[in-house]
Amino acid sequence: MEEDDLDSFLEEFNPRTSPQQADSSPSSNTQASSTQKPSMTPSSLPAMNGSIDSNPDNSPSSSIASSASRSPAITSIKDLVASAAPSKAAIEDLRRSKRYPAIIETMKKFRNNAEVQGHCCETLAKAAFDTTAMVPWEGALESILMAMQNFPEHDIIQRSGCFALEWLAQNYKGYQSLIASLGGIPAIIDALRNFPDDKHVQWTACGALFRVVDDHERNKEAVLALDGLDLVQAAYRRWPDNWQVKMAMEELSETTCLIQ
């Protein structure tokens, strides 16, 4: 896979300030938390380029497709799921045209193809940040978590998945509990544990933990039971100025003090 274009977004997205110090974006009617987030608009998100060669037999292996073998124009769910090689460009075209159900169906069909899952998770991560995106999020959330669980050592899937979980928990009421019920907390913890040196996974995973446990005691208890605080403390020692890491550290440390 080409160099992950979500990385550049995360670099810009993560100022050396807390969300309270950064400029805030306009709040959404569906926002579940009062914590402000850094100023970033959907137009700031990076374009997605490149192509993939998916495996029609759904085997775990995948490879980069040449430009000559890129998919023809895909304009519907039927076209996409029938394609033997949905390209990254085609998936991005569907995002721009707001055909998110097609992306979810693609994830279901090519569930064992890491390339397809990575491209789709990137696209859904960007949509999760954009509260105007009309995404059937329950189905999308299940697909994102399925990808994270199926590919625990795939960095793009993990950082994109955590980023999506972070902003779904922030922007949509009830999603803290839904994420937990679908196995989201162990998935985030696994991402922290499996990528100790990847700052983008660490940042987004800490951000996801903070959003999922914020004012949610049951989720806090679940994170602490999985030794989540130890992992967050390790991240804090390396990136003490990152606001996602800092907020997760403060939230979980406060809970631990109350328990003691």
PDB file of N, CA, C and O in Angstrom, residues 6 10 13-14 158-167 188 191-192 198-210 242 244-245:
ATOM      1  N   LEU A   6      -3.636   9.240   5.528  1.00  0.00           N
ATOM      2  CA  LEU A   6      -4.230   9.652   6.791  1.00  0.00           C
ATOM      3  C   LEU A   6      -3.165  10.184   7.741  1.00  0.00           C
ATOM      4  O   LEU A   6      -3.451  11.001   8.614  1.00  0.00           O
ATOM      5  N   LEU A  10      -3.378  13.355  10.283  1.00  0.00           N
ATOM      6  CA  LEU A  10      -3.193  13.239  11.721  1.00  0.00           C
ATOM      7  C   LEU A  10      -2.116  14.182  12.233  1.00  0.00           C
ATOM      8  O   LEU A  10      -2.215  14.704  13.341  1.00  0.00           O
ATOM      9  N   PHE A  13      -3.838  17.391  12.342  1.00  0.00           N
ATOM     10  CA  PHE A  13      -4.941  17.325  13.287  1.00  0.00           C
ATOM     11  C   PHE A  13      -4.470  17.426  14.726  1.00  0.00           C
ATOM     12  O   PHE A  13      -5.204  17.887  15.599  1.00  0.00           O
ATOM     13  N   ASN A  14      -3.243  16.997  15.018  1.00  0.00           N
ATOM     14  CA  ASN A  14      -2.742  16.919  16.383  1.00  0.00           C
ATOM     15  C   ASN A  14      -1.831  18.088  16.728  1.00  0.00           C
ATOM     16  O   ASN A  14      -0.609  17.982  16.626  1.00  0.00           O
ATOM     17  N   GLN A 158      -5.851  -0.085  11.874  1.00  0.00           N
ATOM     18  CA  GLN A 158      -5.946   0.236  13.294  1.00  0.00           C
ATOM     19  C   GLN A 158      -6.042   1.736  13.543  1.00  0.00           C
ATOM     20  O   GLN A 158      -6.869   2.193  14.329  1.00  0.00           O
ATOM     21  N   ARG A 159      -5.207   2.536  12.869  1.00  0.00           N
ATOM     22  CA  ARG A 159      -5.258   3.972  13.137  1.00  0.00           C
ATOM     23  C   ARG A 159      -6.546   4.579  12.564  1.00  0.00           C
ATOM     24  O   ARG A 159      -7.147   5.455  13.198  1.00  0.00           O
ATOM     25  N   SER A 160      -6.976   4.093  11.403  1.00  0.00           N
ATOM     26  CA  SER A 160      -8.230   4.592  10.829  1.00  0.00           C
ATOM     27  C   SER A 160      -9.414   4.162  11.684  1.00  0.00           C
ATOM     28  O   SER A 160     -10.332   4.945  11.941  1.00  0.00           O
ATOM     29  N   GLY A 161      -9.398   2.894  12.118  1.00  0.00           N
ATOM     30  CA  GLY A 161     -10.489   2.396  12.946  1.00  0.00           C
ATOM     31  C   GLY A 161     -10.597   3.157  14.257  1.00  0.00           C
ATOM     32  O   GLY A 161     -11.695   3.548  14.669  1.00  0.00           O
ATOM     33  N   CYS A 162      -9.477   3.374  14.915  1.00  0.00           N
ATOM     34  CA  CYS A 162      -9.498   4.121  16.180  1.00  0.00           C
ATOM     35  C   CYS A 162      -9.971   5.550  15.972  1.00  0.00           C
ATOM     36  O   CYS A 162     -10.718   6.099  16.797  1.00  0.00           O
ATOM     37  N   PHE A 163      -9.532   6.172  14.885  1.00  0.00           N
ATOM     38  CA  PHE A 163      -9.960   7.541  14.604  1.00  0.00           C
ATOM     39  C   PHE A 163     -11.473   7.591  14.404  1.00  0.00           C
ATOM     40  O   PHE A 163     -12.158   8.486  14.919  1.00  0.00           O
ATOM     41  N   ALA A 164     -12.017   6.606  13.681  1.00  0.00           N
ATOM     42  CA  ALA A 164     -13.469   6.559  13.478  1.00  0.00           C
ATOM     43  C   ALA A 164     -14.195   6.361  14.803  1.00  0.00           C
ATOM     44  O   ALA A 164     -15.195   7.040  15.086  1.00  0.00           O
ATOM     45  N   LEU A 165     -13.712   5.464  15.641  1.00  0.00           N
ATOM     46  CA  LEU A 165     -14.352   5.216  16.931  1.00  0.00           C
ATOM     47  C   LEU A 165     -14.314   6.469  17.805  1.00  0.00           C
ATOM     48  O   LEU A 165     -15.285   6.774  18.516  1.00  0.00           O
ATOM     49  N   GLU A 166     -13.196   7.174  17.749  1.00  0.00           N
ATOM     50  CA  GLU A 166     -13.062   8.399  18.542  1.00  0.00           C
ATOM     51  C   GLU A 166     -14.170   9.385  18.235  1.00  0.00           C
ATOM     52  O   GLU A 166     -14.817   9.928  19.145  1.00  0.00           O
ATOM     53  N   TRP A 167     -14.404   9.622  16.947  1.00  0.00           N
ATOM     54  CA  TRP A 167     -15.360  10.671  16.591  1.00  0.00           C
ATOM     55  C   TRP A 167     -16.802  10.180  16.543  1.00  0.00           C
ATOM     56  O   TRP A 167     -17.731  10.973  16.712  1.00  0.00           O
ATOM     57  N   ILE A 188      -9.566  -1.394  20.746  1.00  0.00           N
ATOM     58  CA  ILE A 188      -8.712  -0.216  20.964  1.00  0.00           C
ATOM     59  C   ILE A 188      -7.503  -0.584  21.822  1.00  0.00           C
ATOM     60  O   ILE A 188      -6.368  -0.168  21.540  1.00  0.00           O
ATOM     61  N   ALA A 191      -4.966  -2.348  19.806  1.00  0.00           N
ATOM     62  CA  ALA A 191      -4.216  -1.428  18.942  1.00  0.00           C
ATOM     63  C   ALA A 191      -3.089  -0.760  19.721  1.00  0.00           C
ATOM     64  O   ALA A 191      -1.956  -0.650  19.234  1.00  0.00           O
ATOM     65  N   LEU A 192      -3.377  -0.315  20.935  1.00  0.00           N
ATOM     66  CA  LEU A 192      -2.339   0.291  21.780  1.00  0.00           C
ATOM     67  C   LEU A 192      -1.224  -0.707  22.079  1.00  0.00           C
ATOM     68  O   LEU A 192      -0.036  -0.375  22.025  1.00  0.00           O
ATOM     69  N   ASP A 198       4.177   3.310  17.099  1.00  0.00           N
ATOM     70  CA  ASP A 198       3.485   4.038  16.031  1.00  0.00           C
ATOM     71  C   ASP A 198       2.691   5.177  16.668  1.00  0.00           C
ATOM     72  O   ASP A 198       1.654   4.948  17.282  1.00  0.00           O
ATOM     73  N   LYS A 199       3.190   6.385  16.522  1.00  0.00           N
ATOM     74  CA  LYS A 199       2.553   7.505  17.217  1.00  0.00           C
ATOM     75  C   LYS A 199       1.122   7.736  16.763  1.00  0.00           C
ATOM     76  O   LYS A 199       0.261   8.121  17.571  1.00  0.00           O
ATOM     77  N   HIS A 200       0.834   7.493  15.493  1.00  0.00           N
ATOM     78  CA  HIS A 200      -0.515   7.761  15.014  1.00  0.00           C
ATOM     79  C   HIS A 200      -1.514   6.755  15.573  1.00  0.00           C
ATOM     80  O   HIS A 200      -2.649   7.107  15.904  1.00  0.00           O
ATOM     81  N   VAL A 201      -1.123   5.497  15.684  1.00  0.00           N
ATOM     82  CA  VAL A 201      -1.998   4.517  16.322  1.00  0.00           C
ATOM     83  C   VAL A 201      -2.166   4.865  17.793  1.00  0.00           C
ATOM     84  O   VAL A 201      -3.279   4.838  18.335  1.00  0.00           O
ATOM     85  N   GLN A 202      -1.070   5.215  18.464  1.00  0.00           N
ATOM     86  CA  GLN A 202      -1.143   5.558  19.877  1.00  0.00           C
ATOM     87  C   GLN A 202      -2.033   6.772  20.110  1.00  0.00           C
ATOM     88  O   GLN A 202      -2.872   6.783  21.019  1.00  0.00           O
ATOM     89  N   TRP A 203      -1.862   7.795  19.286  1.00  0.00           N
ATOM     90  CA  TRP A 203      -2.667   9.007  19.456  1.00  0.00           C
ATOM     91  C   TRP A 203      -4.151   8.731  19.248  1.00  0.00           C
ATOM     92  O   TRP A 203      -4.989   9.125  20.065  1.00  0.00           O
ATOM     93  N   THR A 204      -4.472   8.090  18.131  1.00  0.00           N
ATOM     94  CA  THR A 204      -5.894   7.857  17.834  1.00  0.00           C
ATOM     95  C   THR A 204      -6.516   6.863  18.801  1.00  0.00           C
ATOM     96  O   THR A 204      -7.685   7.003  19.170  1.00  0.00           O
ATOM     97  N   ALA A 205      -5.751   5.861  19.239  1.00  0.00           N
ATOM     98  CA  ALA A 205      -6.286   4.893  20.199  1.00  0.00           C
ATOM     99  C   ALA A 205      -6.551   5.567  21.545  1.00  0.00           C
ATOM    100  O   ALA A 205      -7.586   5.326  22.179  1.00  0.00           O
ATOM    101  N   CYS A 206      -5.641   6.430  21.972  1.00  0.00           N
ATOM    102  CA  CYS A 206      -5.875   7.178  23.220  1.00  0.00           C
ATOM    103  C   CYS A 206      -7.074   8.110  23.070  1.00  0.00           C
ATOM    104  O   CYS A 206      -7.896   8.251  23.994  1.00  0.00           O
ATOM    105  N   GLY A 207      -7.188   8.735  21.913  1.00  0.00           N
ATOM    106  CA  GLY A 207      -8.343   9.588  21.670  1.00  0.00           C
ATOM    107  C   GLY A 207      -9.636   8.805  21.712  1.00  0.00           C
ATOM    108  O   GLY A 207     -10.641   9.255  22.273  1.00  0.00           O
ATOM    109  N   ALA A 208      -9.618   7.600  21.131  1.00  0.00           N
ATOM    110  CA  ALA A 208     -10.812   6.754  21.143  1.00  0.00           C
ATOM    111  C   ALA A 208     -11.164   6.338  22.569  1.00  0.00           C
ATOM    112  O   ALA A 208     -12.340   6.356  22.960  1.00  0.00           O
ATOM    113  N   LEU A 209     -10.155   5.972  23.351  1.00  0.00           N
ATOM    114  CA  LEU A 209     -10.426   5.599  24.743  1.00  0.00           C
ATOM    115  C   LEU A 209     -11.035   6.764  25.517  1.00  0.00           C
ATOM    116  O   LEU A 209     -12.002   6.592  26.271  1.00  0.00           O
ATOM    117  N   PHE A 210     -10.460   7.953  25.332  1.00  0.00           N
ATOM    118  CA  PHE A 210     -10.988   9.111  26.042  1.00  0.00           C
ATOM    119  C   PHE A 210     -12.454   9.346  25.695  1.00  0.00           C
ATOM    120  O   PHE A 210     -13.299   9.544  26.579  1.00  0.00           O
ATOM    121  N   ASN A 242       0.737  15.478  23.351  1.00  0.00           N
ATOM    122  CA  ASN A 242      -0.385  15.156  22.471  1.00  0.00           C
ATOM    123  C   ASN A 242      -1.681  15.223  23.266  1.00  0.00           C
ATOM    124  O   ASN A 242      -1.809  14.587  24.315  1.00  0.00           O
ATOM    125  N   GLN A 244      -4.693  14.049  22.735  1.00  0.00           N
ATOM    126  CA  GLN A 244      -5.488  12.827  22.880  1.00  0.00           C
ATOM    127  C   GLN A 244      -4.919  11.945  23.986  1.00  0.00           C
ATOM    128  O   GLN A 244      -5.651  11.399  24.814  1.00  0.00           O
ATOM    129  N   VAL A 245      -3.603  11.807  23.982  1.00  0.00           N
ATOM    130  CA  VAL A 245      -2.936  11.025  25.019  1.00  0.00           C
ATOM    131  C   VAL A 245      -3.165  11.665  26.386  1.00  0.00           C
ATOM    132  O   VAL A 245      -3.470  10.997  27.384  1.00  0.00           O
TER     133      VAL A 245
END
